[in-house]
Short mmCIF file of C-alpha atoms and ligand atoms in Angstrom, two decimals:
data_model
loop_
_atom_site.label_atom_id
_atom_site.label_comp_id
_atom_site.label_asym_id
_atom_site.label_seq_id
_atom_site.Cartn_x
_atom_site.Cartn_y
_atom_site.Cartn_z
CA MET A 1 -15.45 -17.82 -29.64
CA SER A 2 -15.53 -14.14 -28.72
CA LYS A 3 -12.60 -11.91 -29.72
CA PRO A 4 -10.04 -11.38 -26.89
CA ARG A 5 -10.36 -7.95 -25.33
CA LYS A 6 -7.83 -5.77 -23.55
CA VAL A 7 -8.04 -4.00 -20.20
CA HIS A 8 -5.68 -1.33 -18.91
CA VAL A 9 -5.86 -0.63 -15.16
CA LYS A 10 -4.08 2.46 -13.92
CA SER A 11 -3.49 2.56 -10.14
CA PHE A 12 -3.14 5.70 -8.10
CA GLY A 13 -2.07 5.81 -4.45
CA CYS A 14 -1.30 3.06 -2.00
CA GLN A 15 -0.51 -0.68 -2.19
CA MET A 16 -4.14 -1.47 -1.41
CA ASN A 17 -5.03 0.06 -4.77
CA VAL A 18 -2.28 -1.87 -6.56
CA TYR A 19 -3.66 -5.07 -5.04
CA ASP A 20 -7.24 -4.12 -5.96
CA SER A 21 -6.12 -3.38 -9.53
CA HIS A 22 -4.63 -6.88 -9.84
CA ARG A 23 -7.78 -8.44 -8.47
CA MET A 24 -9.97 -6.42 -10.88
CA ALA A 25 -7.89 -7.69 -13.80
CA ASP A 26 -8.15 -11.26 -12.40
CA THR A 27 -11.94 -10.89 -12.13
CA LEU A 28 -12.21 -9.75 -15.75
CA ALA A 29 -9.85 -12.45 -17.12
CA PRO A 30 -12.50 -15.24 -17.30
CA GLY A 31 -14.59 -12.89 -19.50
CA GLY A 32 -11.76 -12.80 -22.07
CA PHE A 33 -9.94 -9.65 -20.92
CA ALA A 34 -6.12 -9.67 -21.12
CA GLU A 35 -4.12 -6.93 -19.41
CA THR A 36 -2.30 -4.32 -21.51
CA ALA A 37 0.18 -1.66 -20.45
CA GLU A 38 -1.02 0.59 -23.32
CA PRO A 39 -4.22 2.49 -22.53
CA GLY A 40 -4.60 3.53 -26.19
CA GLU A 41 -5.11 -0.06 -27.35
CA ALA A 42 -7.48 -1.08 -24.52
CA ASP A 43 -11.17 -1.90 -24.89
CA LEU A 44 -11.62 -0.98 -21.23
CA VAL A 45 -9.58 1.55 -19.24
CA ILE A 46 -10.03 1.48 -15.46
CA LEU A 47 -8.72 4.38 -13.37
CA ASN A 48 -8.29 3.01 -9.84
CA THR A 49 -8.24 6.25 -7.91
CA CYS A 50 -6.94 7.41 -4.53
CA HIS A 51 -8.46 10.15 -2.38
CA ILE A 52 -5.61 10.67 0.06
CA ARG A 53 -3.39 13.19 -1.67
CA GLU A 54 -4.05 16.83 -2.37
CA LYS A 55 -6.28 17.73 -5.33
CA ALA A 56 -7.02 14.01 -5.84
CA VAL A 57 -10.38 14.67 -7.46
CA GLU A 58 -9.03 17.25 -9.92
CA LYS A 59 -6.21 14.89 -10.89
CA VAL A 60 -8.78 12.21 -11.74
CA TYR A 61 -10.72 14.58 -13.99
CA SER A 62 -7.56 15.61 -15.82
CA GLU A 63 -6.64 11.92 -16.29
CA ILE A 64 -10.15 11.27 -17.66
CA GLY A 65 -9.50 14.11 -20.13
CA ARG A 66 -6.31 12.34 -21.31
CA ILE A 67 -8.12 9.00 -21.75
CA ARG A 68 -11.00 10.75 -23.53
CA VAL A 69 -8.61 11.70 -26.36
CA MET A 70 -7.68 8.00 -26.71
CA LYS A 71 -11.33 7.00 -26.64
CA GLU A 72 -12.06 9.42 -29.47
CA ALA A 73 -9.08 8.10 -31.47
CA ALA A 74 -10.33 4.53 -30.95
CA ALA A 75 -13.80 5.53 -32.17
CA ARG A 76 -12.27 6.98 -35.35
CA GLU A 77 -10.65 3.57 -35.92
CA GLY A 78 -14.04 1.91 -35.42
CA ARG A 79 -13.17 0.55 -31.94
CA ARG A 80 -15.24 1.07 -28.83
CA MET A 81 -13.38 1.94 -25.62
CA LEU A 82 -15.14 2.01 -22.26
CA ILE A 83 -13.86 4.11 -19.37
CA ALA A 84 -14.41 3.07 -15.75
CA VAL A 85 -13.50 4.98 -12.59
CA ALA A 86 -12.92 2.85 -9.50
CA GLY A 87 -11.41 3.37 -6.03
CA CYS A 88 -11.82 5.98 -3.35
CA VAL A 89 -12.61 8.97 -5.60
CA ALA A 90 -15.31 6.86 -7.30
CA GLN A 91 -16.67 5.99 -3.85
CA ALA A 92 -16.68 9.62 -2.71
CA GLU A 93 -17.90 11.29 -5.92
CA GLY A 94 -20.31 8.64 -7.27
CA GLU A 95 -22.88 10.04 -9.75
CA GLU A 96 -21.03 13.36 -9.90
CA ILE A 97 -18.35 11.72 -12.06
CA VAL A 98 -20.72 10.80 -14.90
CA ARG A 99 -22.40 14.20 -14.57
CA ARG A 100 -19.07 16.09 -14.88
CA ALA A 101 -17.38 13.69 -17.33
CA GLY A 102 -19.98 12.21 -19.67
CA VAL A 103 -17.24 10.20 -21.35
CA VAL A 104 -17.10 7.87 -18.29
CA ASP A 105 -19.21 4.73 -18.72
CA LEU A 106 -18.90 3.11 -15.31
CA VAL A 107 -18.23 4.24 -11.74
CA VAL A 108 -17.52 1.45 -9.26
CA GLY A 109 -16.88 1.95 -5.52
CA SER A 110 -14.04 0.32 -3.63
CA GLN A 111 -16.24 -2.43 -2.14
CA ASN A 112 -17.85 -3.57 -5.40
CA TYR A 113 -15.07 -4.84 -7.70
CA HIS A 114 -16.41 -8.38 -7.61
CA ARG A 115 -19.49 -7.06 -9.45
CA LEU A 116 -17.39 -5.70 -12.32
CA PRO A 117 -18.34 -8.29 -15.01
CA GLY A 118 -22.08 -7.64 -14.50
CA LEU A 119 -21.65 -3.87 -14.28
CA LEU A 120 -19.53 -3.92 -17.41
CA ALA A 121 -22.17 -5.84 -19.35
CA ARG A 122 -24.66 -3.09 -18.48
CA ALA A 123 -22.19 -0.37 -19.54
CA GLN A 124 -21.57 -2.21 -22.81
CA ALA A 125 -25.32 -2.15 -23.43
CA GLY A 126 -25.15 1.66 -23.29
CA GLU A 127 -26.19 2.34 -19.67
CA LYS A 128 -24.25 4.83 -17.51
CA VAL A 129 -23.58 2.64 -14.48
CA VAL A 130 -22.78 3.88 -10.95
CA ASP A 131 -22.36 1.35 -8.14
CA THR A 132 -21.00 2.78 -4.90
CA GLU A 133 -23.27 1.04 -2.37
CA PHE A 134 -21.51 -0.85 0.44
CA PRO A 135 -22.63 -4.40 -0.40
CA VAL A 136 -23.82 -7.05 2.02
CA GLU A 137 -21.95 -9.87 0.28
CA ASP A 138 -18.26 -10.61 0.90
CA LYS A 139 -16.26 -8.93 -1.86
CA PHE A 140 -13.19 -11.10 -1.28
CA ALA A 141 -15.10 -14.38 -1.40
CA ALA A 142 -16.72 -13.29 -4.66
CA LEU A 143 -13.51 -12.08 -6.36
CA ALA A 144 -11.74 -14.47 -8.73
CA ALA A 145 -8.52 -16.12 -7.52
CA PRO A 146 -5.36 -14.60 -8.96
CA ALA A 147 -4.53 -16.16 -12.32
CA ARG A 148 -1.37 -18.27 -12.08
CA ASP A 149 0.37 -16.73 -15.08
CA ALA A 150 -0.71 -13.24 -14.04
CA THR A 151 0.83 -13.82 -10.61
CA ALA A 152 4.07 -15.01 -12.15
CA LYS A 153 4.12 -11.85 -14.29
CA ARG A 154 3.71 -9.73 -11.18
CA GLY A 155 6.86 -11.00 -9.51
CA VAL A 156 8.08 -12.88 -6.46
CA ALA A 157 6.78 -10.39 -3.89
CA SER A 158 3.04 -9.90 -3.60
CA PHE A 159 0.50 -7.97 -1.55
CA VAL A 160 -2.48 -9.70 0.03
CA THR A 161 -5.27 -7.61 1.53
CA VAL A 162 -6.36 -9.05 4.88
CA GLN A 163 -8.32 -6.13 6.30
CA GLU A 164 -10.10 -3.12 4.89
CA GLY A 165 -11.64 0.06 6.19
CA CYS A 166 -11.21 1.92 9.44
CA ASP A 167 -13.27 2.82 12.51
CA LYS A 168 -10.78 5.27 14.00
CA PHE A 169 -11.86 8.53 12.33
CA CYS A 170 -8.66 10.54 12.52
CA THR A 171 -9.87 14.08 11.89
CA PHE A 172 -7.76 14.54 8.70
CA CYS A 173 -8.57 11.24 6.97
CA VAL A 174 -11.16 10.20 4.38
CA VAL A 175 -10.62 6.42 4.70
CA PRO A 176 -13.50 5.72 7.12
CA TYR A 177 -15.83 7.46 4.62
CA THR A 178 -14.45 5.98 1.38
CA ARG A 179 -13.52 2.46 2.51
CA GLY A 180 -16.14 2.04 5.22
CA ALA A 181 -15.99 0.23 8.56
CA GLU A 182 -13.18 -2.12 9.54
CA VAL A 183 -13.65 -5.59 8.05
CA SER A 184 -11.24 -8.56 8.24
CA ARG A 185 -11.13 -11.48 5.82
CA PRO A 186 -11.55 -15.01 7.17
CA VAL A 187 -8.26 -16.79 7.91
CA GLN A 188 -8.86 -19.74 5.59
CA GLN A 189 -9.55 -17.47 2.63
CA ILE A 190 -6.23 -15.69 3.21
CA VAL A 191 -4.29 -18.94 3.70
CA ALA A 192 -5.76 -20.31 0.44
CA GLU A 193 -4.71 -17.17 -1.45
CA VAL A 194 -1.19 -17.26 -0.02
CA GLU A 195 -0.84 -20.99 -0.86
CA HIS A 196 -1.98 -20.22 -4.39
CA LEU A 197 0.58 -17.40 -4.72
CA ALA A 198 3.36 -19.62 -3.31
CA VAL A 199 2.64 -22.27 -5.93
CA ALA A 200 2.82 -19.53 -8.60
CA GLY A 201 6.35 -18.60 -7.42
CA VAL A 202 5.70 -15.83 -4.90
CA ARG A 203 8.25 -15.89 -2.05
CA GLU A 204 7.39 -12.76 -0.08
CA ILE A 205 3.94 -11.72 1.10
CA THR A 206 3.06 -8.30 2.47
CA LEU A 207 -0.25 -8.37 4.29
CA ILE A 208 -2.01 -5.08 3.74
CA GLY A 209 -4.90 -3.17 5.24
CA GLN A 210 -5.68 0.41 6.22
CA ASN A 211 -5.38 -0.80 9.82
CA VAL A 212 -3.69 -4.12 9.23
CA ASN A 213 -2.81 -4.80 12.86
CA ALA A 214 -6.47 -4.41 13.87
CA PHE A 215 -6.99 -7.67 11.95
CA HIS A 216 -9.48 -9.94 13.69
CA GLY A 217 -10.53 -12.40 10.98
CA ALA A 218 -12.51 -15.52 11.82
CA GLY A 219 -10.24 -18.54 12.19
CA PRO A 220 -11.09 -22.16 11.33
CA ASP A 221 -11.61 -22.75 15.07
CA GLY A 222 -14.39 -20.13 15.14
CA GLU A 223 -12.26 -17.66 17.13
CA ALA A 224 -11.20 -14.20 15.96
CA TRP A 225 -7.50 -14.49 15.10
CA THR A 226 -5.00 -11.72 15.71
CA LEU A 227 -2.54 -10.62 13.05
CA GLY A 228 0.25 -12.33 15.03
CA ARG A 229 -1.61 -15.64 14.90
CA LEU A 230 -2.27 -15.24 11.18
CA LEU A 231 1.44 -14.54 10.56
CA ARG A 232 2.41 -17.71 12.47
CA ARG A 233 0.05 -19.73 10.25
CA LEU A 234 1.31 -18.14 7.01
CA ALA A 235 4.94 -18.76 8.01
CA GLN A 236 4.11 -22.49 7.62
CA VAL A 237 3.02 -22.18 3.98
CA PRO A 238 5.63 -24.05 1.87
CA GLY A 239 7.54 -21.69 -0.42
CA ILE A 240 6.85 -18.51 1.56
CA LEU A 241 10.21 -17.20 2.77
CA ARG A 242 9.29 -13.72 3.95
CA LEU A 243 6.35 -11.96 5.57
CA ARG A 244 5.67 -8.27 6.10
CA TYR A 245 2.58 -6.23 7.02
CA THR A 246 1.47 -2.63 6.57
CA THR A 247 -0.05 -0.16 7.59
CA SER A 248 -0.26 -0.38 11.37
CA HIS A 249 -1.80 1.84 14.00
CA PRO A 250 0.24 2.26 17.23
CA ARG A 251 -2.81 1.48 19.38
CA ASP A 252 -3.31 -1.95 17.79
CA MET A 253 0.26 -3.18 18.25
CA GLY A 254 -0.70 -6.02 20.61
CA ASP A 255 1.56 -8.33 22.64
CA ASP A 256 0.83 -11.26 20.35
CA LEU A 257 1.98 -9.39 17.24
CA ILE A 258 5.08 -8.10 19.01
CA ALA A 259 5.89 -11.65 20.18
CA ALA A 260 5.62 -12.85 16.56
CA HIS A 261 8.59 -10.60 15.75
CA ALA A 262 10.68 -12.51 18.29
CA GLU A 263 9.45 -15.95 17.15
CA LEU A 264 9.23 -15.88 13.37
CA PRO A 265 12.42 -15.69 11.30
CA ALA A 266 10.22 -15.18 8.21
CA LEU A 267 8.71 -12.00 9.67
CA MET A 268 10.98 -9.23 8.40
CA PRO A 269 12.42 -6.80 10.96
CA TYR A 270 10.88 -3.69 9.43
CA VAL A 271 7.68 -2.02 10.62
CA HIS A 272 5.89 0.98 9.15
CA LEU A 273 4.21 2.64 12.11
CA PRO A 274 2.67 6.06 11.38
CA VAL A 275 2.79 8.55 14.25
CA GLN A 276 1.79 11.73 12.29
CA SER A 277 3.03 14.17 14.98
CA GLY A 278 5.21 14.23 18.09
CA SER A 279 2.96 16.71 19.90
CA ASP A 280 0.31 15.28 22.24
CA ARG A 281 -1.83 18.38 21.70
CA ILE A 282 -1.83 17.84 17.94
CA LEU A 283 -2.29 14.07 18.29
CA ALA A 284 -5.43 14.78 20.36
CA ALA A 285 -6.70 17.26 17.72
CA MET A 286 -6.05 14.59 15.10
CA ASN A 287 -8.07 12.10 17.21
CA ARG A 288 -5.19 9.63 16.94
CA LYS A 289 -6.07 8.02 20.30
CA HIS A 290 -2.41 7.69 21.33
CA THR A 291 0.19 10.00 22.83
CA CYS A 292 3.84 10.40 21.93
CA THR A 293 4.74 8.44 25.09
CA ASP A 294 2.43 5.59 24.00
CA TYR A 295 4.17 5.52 20.63
CA LEU A 296 7.65 5.40 22.14
CA ALA A 297 6.53 2.61 24.51
CA VAL A 298 5.39 0.51 21.52
CA ILE A 299 8.78 1.01 19.88
CA THR A 300 10.59 -0.05 23.06
CA ARG A 301 8.50 -3.26 23.16
CA LEU A 302 9.14 -3.97 19.48
CA ARG A 303 12.88 -3.46 19.85
CA ALA A 304 12.93 -5.66 22.95
CA ALA A 305 11.37 -8.44 20.83
CA ARG A 306 13.68 -7.91 17.86
CA ALA A 307 16.77 -5.82 18.50
CA ASP A 308 17.55 -5.14 14.83
CA LEU A 309 14.01 -3.95 14.01
CA ALA A 310 13.95 -0.91 11.70
CA LEU A 311 11.08 1.57 11.65
CA SER A 312 9.47 3.95 9.24
CA SER A 313 6.60 6.35 9.79
CA ASP A 314 4.22 8.95 8.34
CA PHE A 315 4.14 12.60 9.40
CA ILE A 316 1.68 15.38 8.71
CA VAL A 317 3.20 18.84 8.96
CA GLY A 318 1.17 21.99 9.59
CA PHE A 319 -1.97 20.30 10.92
CA PRO A 320 -4.50 22.98 12.03
CA GLY A 321 -3.29 24.60 15.25
CA GLU A 322 0.30 23.27 15.00
CA THR A 323 2.72 25.81 16.54
CA GLU A 324 6.48 25.99 16.14
CA ALA A 325 6.75 24.40 19.61
CA ASP A 326 4.54 21.46 18.52
CA PHE A 327 6.63 21.03 15.41
CA ARG A 328 9.89 21.00 17.40
CA VAL A 329 8.56 18.12 19.50
CA THR A 330 8.02 16.22 16.24
CA LEU A 331 11.63 16.87 15.25
CA ASN A 332 12.74 15.61 18.67
CA LEU A 333 10.74 12.43 18.18
CA VAL A 334 12.40 11.81 14.80
CA GLU A 335 15.85 12.22 16.41
CA GLU A 336 14.94 9.98 19.33
CA VAL A 337 13.55 7.06 17.30
CA GLY A 338 16.11 7.08 14.46
CA PHE A 339 13.78 6.06 11.62
CA ALA A 340 15.14 4.09 8.68
CA GLY A 341 12.87 6.23 6.50
CA ALA A 342 9.59 8.13 6.65
CA PHE A 343 6.94 9.77 4.51
CA SER A 344 6.03 13.36 5.32
CA PHE A 345 3.33 15.58 3.87
CA MET A 346 1.98 19.07 4.34
CA TYR A 347 -1.51 18.97 5.80
CA SER A 348 -4.16 19.73 3.21
CA PRO A 349 -7.87 19.70 4.01
CA ARG A 350 -10.06 16.87 2.75
CA PRO A 351 -13.65 18.02 2.24
CA GLY A 352 -16.03 16.39 4.70
CA THR A 353 -13.40 15.68 7.38
CA PRO A 354 -13.50 17.57 10.73
CA ALA A 355 -10.00 19.06 10.35
CA ALA A 356 -11.03 20.79 7.11
CA ASP A 357 -13.14 23.19 9.24
CA MET A 358 -10.37 23.95 11.78
CA GLU A 359 -8.18 27.05 11.65
CA GLN A 360 -5.44 26.42 9.08
CA VAL A 361 -1.68 27.04 9.34
CA ALA A 362 -0.27 29.48 6.74
CA PRO A 363 0.98 27.63 3.61
CA GLU A 364 4.48 29.17 3.76
CA GLU A 365 4.87 28.04 7.38
CA LYS A 366 3.83 24.51 6.41
CA ALA A 367 6.27 24.46 3.51
CA GLU A 368 9.16 25.68 5.68
CA ARG A 369 8.47 23.06 8.35
CA LEU A 370 8.17 20.30 5.80
CA GLN A 371 11.57 21.18 4.41
CA ARG A 372 13.15 21.02 7.87
CA LEU A 373 11.48 17.70 8.68
CA GLN A 374 12.42 16.13 5.37
CA ALA A 375 16.06 17.20 5.77
CA LEU A 376 16.14 15.48 9.17
CA ILE A 377 14.46 12.33 7.85
CA THR A 378 16.88 12.14 4.90
CA ARG A 379 19.85 12.52 7.26
CA GLY A 380 18.50 9.66 9.38
CA GLN A 381 17.88 7.47 6.34
CA ARG A 382 21.43 8.04 5.05
CA ALA A 383 22.91 7.23 8.46
CA PHE A 384 20.81 4.06 8.62
CA ASN A 385 21.97 2.90 5.17
CA ALA A 386 25.60 3.89 5.78
CA GLY A 387 25.64 1.46 8.72
CA PHE A 388 25.36 -1.44 6.25
CA ALA A 389 28.65 -0.83 4.39
CA GLY A 390 30.69 -4.06 4.56
CA ARG A 391 27.88 -6.03 6.20
CA THR A 392 26.38 -9.22 4.75
CA LEU A 393 22.60 -9.36 4.40
CA ASP A 394 19.97 -11.81 3.18
CA VAL A 395 18.53 -10.42 -0.05
CA LEU A 396 15.47 -11.73 -1.88
CA LEU A 397 16.29 -11.25 -5.56
CA GLU A 398 13.17 -9.92 -7.25
CA LYS A 399 13.78 -8.75 -10.82
CA PRO A 400 16.33 -7.70 -13.44
CA GLY A 401 18.17 -4.45 -12.69
CA LYS A 402 18.85 -1.55 -15.04
CA LEU A 403 22.24 -2.86 -16.21
CA PRO A 404 22.77 -6.16 -18.05
CA GLY A 405 23.58 -9.03 -15.67
CA GLN A 406 22.24 -7.09 -12.69
CA LEU A 407 19.39 -8.14 -10.40
CA VAL A 408 17.53 -6.04 -7.84
CA GLY A 409 16.37 -7.43 -4.54
CA ARG A 410 15.27 -6.32 -1.11
CA SER A 411 17.10 -6.56 2.19
CA PRO A 412 15.16 -7.56 5.32
CA TYR A 413 14.91 -3.81 6.02
CA LEU A 414 13.24 -3.13 2.65
CA GLN A 415 16.33 -1.48 1.13
CA ALA A 416 16.75 -2.00 -2.62
CA VAL A 417 19.95 -3.98 -3.24
CA GLN A 418 21.63 -4.20 -6.67
CA VAL A 419 23.81 -7.21 -7.33
CA THR A 420 25.39 -9.04 -10.27
CA ALA A 421 23.67 -12.44 -10.53
CA PRO A 422 22.05 -14.67 -13.17
CA ARG A 423 18.31 -14.35 -13.90
CA SER A 424 17.84 -17.89 -12.61
CA ALA A 425 18.53 -16.52 -9.11
CA ILE A 426 15.28 -14.47 -9.15
CA GLY A 427 13.08 -15.76 -6.33
CA SER A 428 15.99 -16.96 -4.19
CA VAL A 429 17.37 -15.42 -1.02
CA GLN A 430 21.13 -14.83 -1.27
CA ARG A 431 23.74 -13.70 1.21
CA VAL A 432 24.98 -10.39 -0.18
CA THR A 433 27.91 -8.32 1.09
CA VAL A 434 27.31 -4.58 0.74
CA ILE A 435 30.22 -2.94 -1.09
CA GLU A 436 28.71 0.49 -1.72
CA VAL A 437 25.91 2.56 -0.24
CA GLY A 438 24.07 4.78 -2.75
CA SER A 439 21.44 7.44 -2.05
CA ASN A 440 18.52 5.15 -2.92
CA SER A 441 19.97 1.65 -2.88
CA LEU A 442 22.77 -0.58 -1.70
CA PHE A 443 25.22 -2.26 -4.08
CA GLY A 444 26.56 -5.66 -3.18
CA GLU A 445 28.11 -8.89 -4.27
CA ILE A 446 27.02 -12.45 -3.64
CA ALA A 447 28.82 -13.72 -0.56
CA ASP A 448 28.02 -17.39 -1.06
CA ALA A 449 28.88 -18.38 -4.64
CA PRO A 450 28.28 -22.14 -4.20
CA GLN A 451 24.71 -21.47 -3.05
CA LEU A 452 24.12 -19.35 -6.14
CA ALA A 453 25.47 -22.18 -8.30
CA ALA A 454 22.70 -24.34 -6.85
CA VAL A 455 20.09 -22.02 -8.37
CA GLY A 456 21.62 -22.30 -11.84
CA ALA A 457 24.55 -19.88 -12.08
S1 SF4 B 501 -6.23 5.16 11.50
FE1 SF4 B 501 -5.37 5.51 9.44
S2 SF4 B 501 -7.00 4.95 8.01
FE2 SF4 B 501 -7.97 5.16 10.02
S3 SF4 B 501 -8.76 7.25 10.07
FE3 SF4 B 501 -6.69 7.29 11.00
S4 SF4 B 501 -5.27 7.75 9.30
FE4 SF4 B 501 -7.25 7.12 8.38
#
């Protein structure tokens, strides 16, 4: 029997990368690889990279430098460590990575993880391997199912990728180039994965995709299913208590998906809906294919379906050509919608995207606007959370908290909630009364003690 080997996968960026990292580890498990949190003791270190943030490529090279030191230390101990670079930077940079960092053994693009065992065997034989072709075979069908114990280790809330890639070509974004065209997984494949996760103890599923609400996977009836239809099917999977989805595009928020919010108690009343800017002029320059009025109309429809629906968004500040007047319209939009939270970033050019060649806004102007926007968003988030003081919420208890006897869970609106409860309550949904509102989480107490007793208190 071959000696067990260890793999360390470090994820950068979004949930799609976290999900991909889990699936890479699952794919390597049948070959005798066990996951380790310590890169220094690994036989294989995979850097699962992200291309979205500023200086992404440079950050990858500096991380490779850090791992190189560990590789050299392992060699001194007579161990061989292989280094692989995966994800969007691998896809974009390809051969350049092994040219610039000879210490890297394997470069694998974001569509080719299912080929990892074969690629690894070649790297082990001493070849420098680069595989960034977009394959013809179905990556998801070829990937191993999540290991049951690995799933249990990863908790009661899990991501499931249902869609990948994007055809929209926003002028600031690299996704259409690094993840390729929009592809949806077949419905039955997704249902099987969710059933498998439910059996392993997962209670909440977040469906993920770069354009998740553009989902159009083939159903068992031969028709292309919408995301709303898929959610209705997944709500029937025994053991699944909660469903979420992210990230959505305003243009793909169809009637069927909006209706699902009115129909499905398991579908949580929280939607992340990036708008990027409040100015129609900037939205057009971004090639977002929606106006501010379109965005507000979608929100009105969502709130008509589910009155308590909370929203979050993404904003880019200082996009090329953005004036103070454009920026003020964005601030107005934030006030008007009343977001529960939002991510905001200064625009920074991504090589190869159209906006990189447009006339840029001065860095100090961008920084000043970002500060103003973030102050407004934080105020809105605090006001949203403050509204929960004294209220009783359903909380899915997910894991132990920082203090002994404490568990951390999530409210329907994705707020972290700290509560005193026994470990046996992990995986259950409890009624929790909020007694204190902190800056990053809510603090509560179990409202229904007899129900908690039923889970082993
Ligand atoms: S819709 Fe999203 S993923 Fe697609 S190009 Fe625009 S920002 Fe990128």
